[in-house]
Amino acid sequence: MALDDLKSALPDCAKDLKLNLGSVIGNSELPKQQLWGTVLACAIASRSGIVLRALEPEAKENLSDEAYAAAKSAAAIMAMNNVFYRTRHLLSDPEYGTLRAGLRMNVIGNPGVEKTDFELWSLAVSAINGCGQCLDSHEQVLRKAGVDRETIQEAFKIAAVVQAVGTTLDAEAELSA
């Protein structure tokens, strides 16, 4: 299912999502690698098979093998980190924040692509997973690297739309089953 097929699969009640999907992906000003890495990482993080099957082929076509693997790695490592850091942040006992994490996160230090691209993808996945601590951390790294707020917002706009499309299409599939 291509992007147009994904848009046409959306019900009439999600007209805004159709328009936004075309806008955030089809009219994005992000460089190709940043765009399609964000799209792939967010499609994975959305947990929607419909969305992942629709967007993965075009992402694979637009990414190098290294960038494709790194975007998948960003989704994987943030699936773990977002739960871990969000939980530590939400617990009322601040002592958890002083304990050593003890989790391997080597891919963050050596993702195989530009660090800013990986950080952008990690931020987008963190937006979907709702981890404020991870969002702040990745945003600060991106800002220190000179990435502007508009670029960062572009990534979490993609996250918001991809997540909403996945939720909507998965609900429609369940309702028609």
JSON list of C-alpha atoms in Angstrom, two decimals:
[
{"chain": "A", "resi": 1, "resn": "MET", "atom": "CA", "xyz": [0.00, 0.00, 0.00]},
{"chain": "A", "resi": 2, "resn": "ALA", "atom": "CA", "xyz": [1.59, 3.29, -1.10]},
{"chain": "A", "resi": 3, "resn": "LEU", "atom": "CA", "xyz": [1.09, 6.69, 0.53]},
{"chain": "A", "resi": 4, "resn": "ASP", "atom": "CA", "xyz": [-1.90, 7.46, -1.71]},
{"chain": "A", "resi": 5, "resn": "ASP", "atom": "CA", "xyz": [-3.44, 4.08, -0.89]},
{"chain": "A", "resi": 6, "resn": "LEU", "atom": "CA", "xyz": [-2.95, 4.76, 2.81]},
{"chain": "A", "resi": 7, "resn": "LYS", "atom": "CA", "xyz": [-4.67, 8.13, 2.48]},
{"chain": "A", "resi": 8, "resn": "SER", "atom": "CA", "xyz": [-7.56, 6.65, 0.52]},
{"chain": "A", "resi": 9, "resn": "ALA", "atom": "CA", "xyz": [-8.00, 3.94, 3.17]},
{"chain": "A", "resi": 10, "resn": "LEU", "atom": "CA", "xyz": [-8.78, 6.59, 5.78]},
{"chain": "A", "resi": 11, "resn": "PRO", "atom": "CA", "xyz": [-12.50, 7.06, 6.47]},
{"chain": "A", "resi": 12, "resn": "ASP", "atom": "CA", "xyz": [-14.32, 10.32, 5.80]},
{"chain": "A", "resi": 13, "resn": "CYS", "atom": "CA", "xyz": [-14.25, 11.17, 9.50]},
{"chain": "A", "resi": 14, "resn": "ALA", "atom": "CA", "xyz": [-10.46, 11.42, 9.21]},
{"chain": "A", "resi": 15, "resn": "LYS", "atom": "CA", "xyz": [-10.33, 13.91, 6.35]},
{"chain": "A", "resi": 16, "resn": "ASP", "atom": "CA", "xyz": [-7.85, 16.08, 8.26]},
{"chain": "A", "resi": 17, "resn": "LEU", "atom": "CA", "xyz": [-5.53, 13.10, 8.64]},
{"chain": "A", "resi": 18, "resn": "LYS", "atom": "CA", "xyz": [-5.61, 12.51, 4.88]},
{"chain": "A", "resi": 19, "resn": "LEU", "atom": "CA", "xyz": [-4.57, 16.10, 4.28]},
{"chain": "A", "resi": 20, "resn": "ASN", "atom": "CA", "xyz": [-1.96, 16.06, 7.03]},
{"chain": "A", "resi": 21, "resn": "LEU", "atom": "CA", "xyz": [-0.44, 12.77, 5.88]},
{"chain": "A", "resi": 22, "resn": "GLY", "atom": "CA", "xyz": [0.06, 14.20, 2.41]},
{"chain": "A", "resi": 23, "resn": "SER", "atom": "CA", "xyz": [1.46, 17.38, 3.88]},
{"chain": "A", "resi": 24, "resn": "VAL", "atom": "CA", "xyz": [3.91, 16.04, 6.47]},
{"chain": "A", "resi": 25, "resn": "ILE", "atom": "CA", "xyz": [5.32, 13.36, 4.18]},
{"chain": "A", "resi": 26, "resn": "GLY", "atom": "CA", "xyz": [4.58, 14.54, 0.65]},
{"chain": "A", "resi": 27, "resn": "ASN", "atom": "CA", "xyz": [5.50, 18.19, 1.21]},
{"chain": "A", "resi": 28, "resn": "SER", "atom": "CA", "xyz": [8.16, 17.87, 3.89]},
{"chain": "A", "resi": 29, "resn": "GLU", "atom": "CA", "xyz": [11.23, 20.06, 3.66]},
{"chain": "A", "resi": 30, "resn": "LEU", "atom": "CA", "xyz": [13.32, 17.56, 5.59]},
{"chain": "A", "resi": 31, "resn": "PRO", "atom": "CA", "xyz": [16.20, 16.00, 3.67]},
{"chain": "A", "resi": 32, "resn": "LYS", "atom": "CA", "xyz": [15.23, 12.61, 2.25]},
{"chain": "A", "resi": 33, "resn": "GLN", "atom": "CA", "xyz": [17.15, 10.58, 4.83]},
{"chain": "A", "resi": 34, "resn": "GLN", "atom": "CA", "xyz": [15.74, 12.51, 7.79]},
{"chain": "A", "resi": 35, "resn": "LEU", "atom": "CA", "xyz": [12.21, 12.32, 6.36]},
{"chain": "A", "resi": 36, "resn": "TRP", "atom": "CA", "xyz": [12.11, 8.62, 5.53]},
{"chain": "A", "resi": 37, "resn": "GLY", "atom": "CA", "xyz": [14.03, 7.59, 8.64]},
{"chain": "A", "resi": 38, "resn": "THR", "atom": "CA", "xyz": [11.48, 9.49, 10.71]},
{"chain": "A", "resi": 39, "resn": "VAL", "atom": "CA", "xyz": [8.61, 7.93, 8.78]},
{"chain": "A", "resi": 40, "resn": "LEU", "atom": "CA", "xyz": [9.97, 4.40, 9.20]},
{"chain": "A", "resi": 41, "resn": "ALA", "atom": "CA", "xyz": [10.80, 4.77, 12.90]},
{"chain": "A", "resi": 42, "resn": "CYS", "atom": "CA", "xyz": [7.35, 6.27, 13.54]},
{"chain": "A", "resi": 43, "resn": "ALA", "atom": "CA", "xyz": [5.58, 3.58, 11.51]},
{"chain": "A", "resi": 44, "resn": "ILE", "atom": "CA", "xyz": [7.28, 0.96, 13.67]},
{"chain": "A", "resi": 45, "resn": "ALA", "atom": "CA", "xyz": [6.52, 2.86, 16.88]},
{"chain": "A", "resi": 46, "resn": "SER", "atom": "CA", "xyz": [2.86, 3.26, 15.88]},
{"chain": "A", "resi": 47, "resn": "ARG", "atom": "CA", "xyz": [2.45, -0.52, 16.30]},
{"chain": "A", "resi": 48, "resn": "SER", "atom": "CA", "xyz": [0.11, -0.49, 13.32]},
{"chain": "A", "resi": 49, "resn": "GLY", "atom": "CA", "xyz": [0.76, -3.28, 10.84]},
{"chain": "A", "resi": 50, "resn": "ILE", "atom": "CA", "xyz": [-1.35, -1.45, 8.29]},
{"chain": "A", "resi": 51, "resn": "VAL", "atom": "CA", "xyz": [0.78, 1.69, 8.50]},
{"chain": "A", "resi": 52, "resn": "LEU", "atom": "CA", "xyz": [4.08, -0.19, 8.64]},
{"chain": "A", "resi": 53, "resn": "ARG", "atom": "CA", "xyz": [3.24, -2.32, 5.59]},
{"chain": "A", "resi": 54, "resn": "ALA", "atom": "CA", "xyz": [2.17, 0.80, 3.70]},
{"chain": "A", "resi": 55, "resn": "LEU", "atom": "CA", "xyz": [5.13, 3.03, 4.48]},
{"chain": "A", "resi": 56, "resn": "GLU", "atom": "CA", "xyz": [8.07, 0.62, 4.84]},
{"chain": "A", "resi": 57, "resn": "PRO", "atom": "CA", "xyz": [8.60, -0.12, 1.11]},
{"chain": "A", "resi": 58, "resn": "GLU", "atom": "CA", "xyz": [8.93, 3.56, 0.22]},
{"chain": "A", "resi": 59, "resn": "ALA", "atom": "CA", "xyz": [11.14, 4.18, 3.25]},
{"chain": "A", "resi": 60, "resn": "LYS", "atom": "CA", "xyz": [13.40, 1.30, 2.20]},
{"chain": "A", "resi": 61, "resn": "GLU", "atom": "CA", "xyz": [13.54, 2.70, -1.33]},
{"chain": "A", "resi": 62, "resn": "ASN", "atom": "CA", "xyz": [14.55, 6.16, -0.06]},
{"chain": "A", "resi": 63, "resn": "LEU", "atom": "CA", "xyz": [17.10, 5.13, 2.57]},
{"chain": "A", "resi": 64, "resn": "SER", "atom": "CA", "xyz": [20.55, 3.61, 2.33]},
{"chain": "A", "resi": 65, "resn": "ASP", "atom": "CA", "xyz": [20.90, 0.21, 3.96]},
{"chain": "A", "resi": 66, "resn": "GLU", "atom": "CA", "xyz": [22.67, 1.89, 6.88]},
{"chain": "A", "resi": 67, "resn": "ALA", "atom": "CA", "xyz": [19.96, 4.51, 7.36]},
{"chain": "A", "resi": 68, "resn": "TYR", "atom": "CA", "xyz": [17.22, 1.88, 7.06]},
{"chain": "A", "resi": 69, "resn": "ALA", "atom": "CA", "xyz": [18.87, -0.21, 9.79]},
{"chain": "A", "resi": 70, "resn": "ALA", "atom": "CA", "xyz": [19.49, 2.87, 11.95]},
{"chain": "A", "resi": 71, "resn": "ALA", "atom": "CA", "xyz": [15.85, 3.99, 11.75]},
{"chain": "A", "resi": 72, "resn": "LYS", "atom": "CA", "xyz": [14.75, 0.52, 12.82]},
{"chain": "A", "resi": 73, "resn": "SER", "atom": "CA", "xyz": [17.34, 0.66, 15.61]},
{"chain": "A", "resi": 74, "resn": "ALA", "atom": "CA", "xyz": [16.01, 4.03, 16.78]},
{"chain": "A", "resi": 75, "resn": "ALA", "atom": "CA", "xyz": [12.51, 2.56, 17.06]},
{"chain": "A", "resi": 76, "resn": "ALA", "atom": "CA", "xyz": [13.84, -0.50, 18.89]},
{"chain": "A", "resi": 77, "resn": "ILE", "atom": "CA", "xyz": [16.06, 1.26, 21.42]},
{"chain": "A", "resi": 78, "resn": "MET", "atom": "CA", "xyz": [13.47, 3.94, 22.13]},
{"chain": "A", "resi": 79, "resn": "ALA", "atom": "CA", "xyz": [10.80, 1.28, 22.73]},
{"chain": "A", "resi": 80, "resn": "MET", "atom": "CA", "xyz": [12.95, 0.22, 25.66]},
{"chain": "A", "resi": 81, "resn": "ASN", "atom": "CA", "xyz": [14.27, 3.61, 26.76]},
{"chain": "A", "resi": 82, "resn": "ASN", "atom": "CA", "xyz": [10.91, 5.34, 26.65]},
{"chain": "A", "resi": 83, "resn": "VAL", "atom": "CA", "xyz": [9.38, 2.83, 29.03]},
{"chain": "A", "resi": 84, "resn": "PHE", "atom": "CA", "xyz": [12.39, 2.84, 31.34]},
{"chain": "A", "resi": 85, "resn": "TYR", "atom": "CA", "xyz": [12.91, 6.62, 31.56]},
{"chain": "A", "resi": 86, "resn": "ARG", "atom": "CA", "xyz": [9.20, 7.46, 31.57]},
{"chain": "A", "resi": 87, "resn": "THR", "atom": "CA", "xyz": [8.70, 5.07, 34.48]},
{"chain": "A", "resi": 88, "resn": "ARG", "atom": "CA", "xyz": [11.62, 6.52, 36.46]},
{"chain": "A", "resi": 89, "resn": "HIS", "atom": "CA", "xyz": [10.25, 9.98, 35.84]},
{"chain": "A", "resi": 90, "resn": "LEU", "atom": "CA", "xyz": [6.69, 9.07, 36.85]},
{"chain": "A", "resi": 91, "resn": "LEU", "atom": "CA", "xyz": [7.62, 7.29, 40.07]},
{"chain": "A", "resi": 92, "resn": "SER", "atom": "CA", "xyz": [7.30, 9.63, 43.03]},
{"chain": "A", "resi": 93, "resn": "ASP", "atom": "CA", "xyz": [10.50, 8.28, 44.62]},
{"chain": "A", "resi": 94, "resn": "PRO", "atom": "CA", "xyz": [13.37, 10.39, 43.17]},
{"chain": "A", "resi": 95, "resn": "GLU", "atom": "CA", "xyz": [15.93, 7.80, 44.28]},
{"chain": "A", "resi": 96, "resn": "TYR", "atom": "CA", "xyz": [15.20, 5.74, 41.14]},
{"chain": "A", "resi": 97, "resn": "GLY", "atom": "CA", "xyz": [16.75, 8.58, 39.14]},
{"chain": "A", "resi": 98, "resn": "THR", "atom": "CA", "xyz": [20.05, 8.06, 40.94]},
{"chain": "A", "resi": 99, "resn": "LEU", "atom": "CA", "xyz": [20.30, 4.35, 40.22]},
{"chain": "A", "resi": 100, "resn": "ARG", "atom": "CA", "xyz": [22.43, 3.06, 37.33]},
{"chain": "A", "resi": 101, "resn": "ALA", "atom": "CA", "xyz": [20.26, 2.08, 34.38]},
{"chain": "A", "resi": 102, "resn": "GLY", "atom": "CA", "xyz": [22.28, -1.05, 33.61]},
{"chain": "A", "resi": 103, "resn": "LEU", "atom": "CA", "xyz": [20.74, -1.35, 30.13]},
{"chain": "A", "resi": 104, "resn": "ARG", "atom": "CA", "xyz": [22.76, -1.59, 26.93]},
{"chain": "A", "resi": 105, "resn": "MET", "atom": "CA", "xyz": [22.24, 1.38, 24.62]},
{"chain": "A", "resi": 106, "resn": "ASN", "atom": "CA", "xyz": [25.35, 1.16, 22.42]},
{"chain": "A", "resi": 107, "resn": "VAL", "atom": "CA", "xyz": [23.48, 2.02, 19.23]},
{"chain": "A", "resi": 108, "resn": "ILE", "atom": "CA", "xyz": [22.91, 5.57, 20.48]},
{"chain": "A", "resi": 109, "resn": "GLY", "atom": "CA", "xyz": [26.67, 6.17, 20.52]},
{"chain": "A", "resi": 110, "resn": "ASN", "atom": "CA", "xyz": [27.27, 4.52, 17.16]},
{"chain": "A", "resi": 111, "resn": "PRO", "atom": "CA", "xyz": [24.07, 4.42, 15.08]},
{"chain": "A", "resi": 112, "resn": "GLY", "atom": "CA", "xyz": [25.75, 4.05, 11.68]},
{"chain": "A", "resi": 113, "resn": "VAL", "atom": "CA", "xyz": [24.34, 7.37, 10.39]},
{"chain": "A", "resi": 114, "resn": "GLU", "atom": "CA", "xyz": [24.71, 11.04, 11.23]},
{"chain": "A", "resi": 115, "resn": "LYS", "atom": "CA", "xyz": [24.10, 11.50, 14.95]},
{"chain": "A", "resi": 116, "resn": "THR", "atom": "CA", "xyz": [21.55, 14.27, 14.32]},
{"chain": "A", "resi": 117, "resn": "ASP", "atom": "CA", "xyz": [19.46, 12.01, 12.07]},
{"chain": "A", "resi": 118, "resn": "PHE", "atom": "CA", "xyz": [19.38, 9.27, 14.71]},
{"chain": "A", "resi": 119, "resn": "GLU", "atom": "CA", "xyz": [18.54, 11.80, 17.44]},
{"chain": "A", "resi": 120, "resn": "LEU", "atom": "CA", "xyz": [15.70, 13.19, 15.30]},
{"chain": "A", "resi": 121, "resn": "TRP", "atom": "CA", "xyz": [14.27, 9.70, 14.78]},
{"chain": "A", "resi": 122, "resn": "SER", "atom": "CA", "xyz": [14.63, 8.96, 18.50]},
{"chain": "A", "resi": 123, "resn": "LEU", "atom": "CA", "xyz": [12.81, 12.19, 19.35]},
{"chain": "A", "resi": 124, "resn": "ALA", "atom": "CA", "xyz": [9.94, 11.31, 17.00]},
{"chain": "A", "resi": 125, "resn": "VAL", "atom": "CA", "xyz": [9.57, 7.83, 18.50]},
{"chain": "A", "resi": 126, "resn": "SER", "atom": "CA", "xyz": [9.71, 9.36, 22.00]},
{"chain": "A", "resi": 127, "resn": "ALA", "atom": "CA", "xyz": [6.83, 11.64, 21.01]},
{"chain": "A", "resi": 128, "resn": "ILE", "atom": "CA", "xyz": [4.72, 8.62, 20.07]},
{"chain": "A", "resi": 129, "resn": "ASN", "atom": "CA", "xyz": [5.69, 6.80, 23.25]},
{"chain": "A", "resi": 130, "resn": "GLY", "atom": "CA", "xyz": [5.11, 9.86, 25.44]},
{"chain": "A", "resi": 131, "resn": "CYS", "atom": "CA", "xyz": [8.42, 10.02, 27.28]},
{"chain": "A", "resi": 132, "resn": "GLY", "atom": "CA", "xyz": [9.01, 13.61, 28.34]},
{"chain": "A", "resi": 133, "resn": "GLN", "atom": "CA", "xyz": [12.47, 12.93, 29.71]},
{"chain": "A", "resi": 134, "resn": "CYS", "atom": "CA", "xyz": [13.60, 11.37, 26.42]},
{"chain": "A", "resi": 135, "resn": "LEU", "atom": "CA", "xyz": [11.98, 14.18, 24.43]},
{"chain": "A", "resi": 136, "resn": "ASP", "atom": "CA", "xyz": [13.88, 16.78, 26.43]},
{"chain": "A", "resi": 137, "resn": "SER", "atom": "CA", "xyz": [17.14, 14.87, 26.16]},
{"chain": "A", "resi": 138, "resn": "HIS", "atom": "CA", "xyz": [16.96, 14.37, 22.37]},
{"chain": "A", "resi": 139, "resn": "GLU", "atom": "CA", "xyz": [15.73, 17.92, 21.77]},
{"chain": "A", "resi": 140, "resn": "GLN", "atom": "CA", "xyz": [18.67, 19.33, 23.74]},
{"chain": "A", "resi": 141, "resn": "VAL", "atom": "CA", "xyz": [21.18, 17.23, 21.77]},
{"chain": "A", "resi": 142, "resn": "LEU", "atom": "CA", "xyz": [19.61, 18.36, 18.49]},
{"chain": "A", "resi": 143, "resn": "ARG", "atom": "CA", "xyz": [19.56, 22.03, 19.50]},
{"chain": "A", "resi": 144, "resn": "LYS", "atom": "CA", "xyz": [23.23, 21.87, 20.63]},
{"chain": "A", "resi": 145, "resn": "ALA", "atom": "CA", "xyz": [24.06, 20.40, 17.21]},
{"chain": "A", "resi": 146, "resn": "GLY", "atom": "CA", "xyz": [22.44, 23.41, 15.54]},
{"chain": "A", "resi": 147, "resn": "VAL", "atom": "CA", "xyz": [19.17, 21.80, 14.46]},
{"chain": "A", "resi": 148, "resn": "ASP", "atom": "CA", "xyz": [16.43, 24.42, 14.36]},
{"chain": "A", "resi": 149, "resn": "ARG", "atom": "CA", "xyz": [13.08, 24.17, 16.11]},
{"chain": "A", "resi": 150, "resn": "GLU", "atom": "CA", "xyz": [11.21, 23.95, 12.80]},
{"chain": "A", "resi": 151, "resn": "THR", "atom": "CA", "xyz": [13.09, 20.76, 11.87]},
{"chain": "A", "resi": 152, "resn": "ILE", "atom": "CA", "xyz": [12.48, 19.25, 15.29]},
{"chain": "A", "resi": 153, "resn": "GLN", "atom": "CA", "xyz": [8.79, 20.15, 15.10]},
{"chain": "A", "resi": 154, "resn": "GLU", "atom": "CA", "xyz": [8.61, 18.61, 11.63]},
{"chain": "A", "resi": 155, "resn": "ALA", "atom": "CA", "xyz": [9.71, 15.29, 13.15]},
{"chain": "A", "resi": 156, "resn": "PHE", "atom": "CA", "xyz": [7.08, 15.29, 15.87]},
{"chain": "A", "resi": 157, "resn": "LYS", "atom": "CA", "xyz": [4.42, 16.41, 13.38]},
{"chain": "A", "resi": 158, "resn": "ILE", "atom": "CA", "xyz": [5.24, 13.28, 11.37]},
{"chain": "A", "resi": 159, "resn": "ALA", "atom": "CA", "xyz": [5.03, 11.25, 14.59]},
{"chain": "A", "resi": 160, "resn": "ALA", "atom": "CA", "xyz": [1.64, 12.72, 15.45]},
{"chain": "A", "resi": 161, "resn": "VAL", "atom": "CA", "xyz": [0.14, 12.09, 12.03]},
{"chain": "A", "resi": 162, "resn": "VAL", "atom": "CA", "xyz": [1.58, 8.59, 11.57]},
{"chain": "A", "resi": 163, "resn": "GLN", "atom": "CA", "xyz": [0.33, 7.59, 15.02]},
{"chain": "A", "resi": 164, "resn": "ALA", "atom": "CA", "xyz": [-3.13, 9.03, 14.36]},
{"chain": "A", "resi": 165, "resn": "VAL", "atom": "CA", "xyz": [-3.37, 7.30, 10.98]},
{"chain": "A", "resi": 166, "resn": "GLY", "atom": "CA", "xyz": [-2.38, 3.99, 12.57]},
{"chain": "A", "resi": 167, "resn": "THR", "atom": "CA", "xyz": [-4.89, 4.35, 15.38]},
{"chain": "A", "resi": 168, "resn": "THR", "atom": "CA", "xyz": [-7.66, 5.27, 12.95]},
{"chain": "A", "resi": 169, "resn": "LEU", "atom": "CA", "xyz": [-6.99, 2.53, 10.41]},
{"chain": "A", "resi": 170, "resn": "ASP", "atom": "CA", "xyz": [-6.57, -0.14, 13.09]},
{"chain": "A", "resi": 171, "resn": "ALA", "atom": "CA", "xyz": [-9.89, 0.92, 14.64]},
{"chain": "A", "resi": 172, "resn": "GLU", "atom": "CA", "xyz": [-11.62, 0.84, 11.26]},
{"chain": "A", "resi": 173, "resn": "ALA", "atom": "CA", "xyz": [-10.22, -2.65, 10.59]},
{"chain": "A", "resi": 174, "resn": "GLU", "atom": "CA", "xyz": [-11.54, -3.87, 13.94]},
{"chain": "A", "resi": 175, "resn": "LEU", "atom": "CA", "xyz": [-14.95, -2.26, 13.43]},
{"chain": "A", "resi": 176, "resn": "SER", "atom": "CA", "xyz": [-15.33, -3.88, 10.00]},
{"chain": "A", "resi": 177, "resn": "ALA", "atom": "CA", "xyz": [-14.20, -7.31, 11.18]}
]
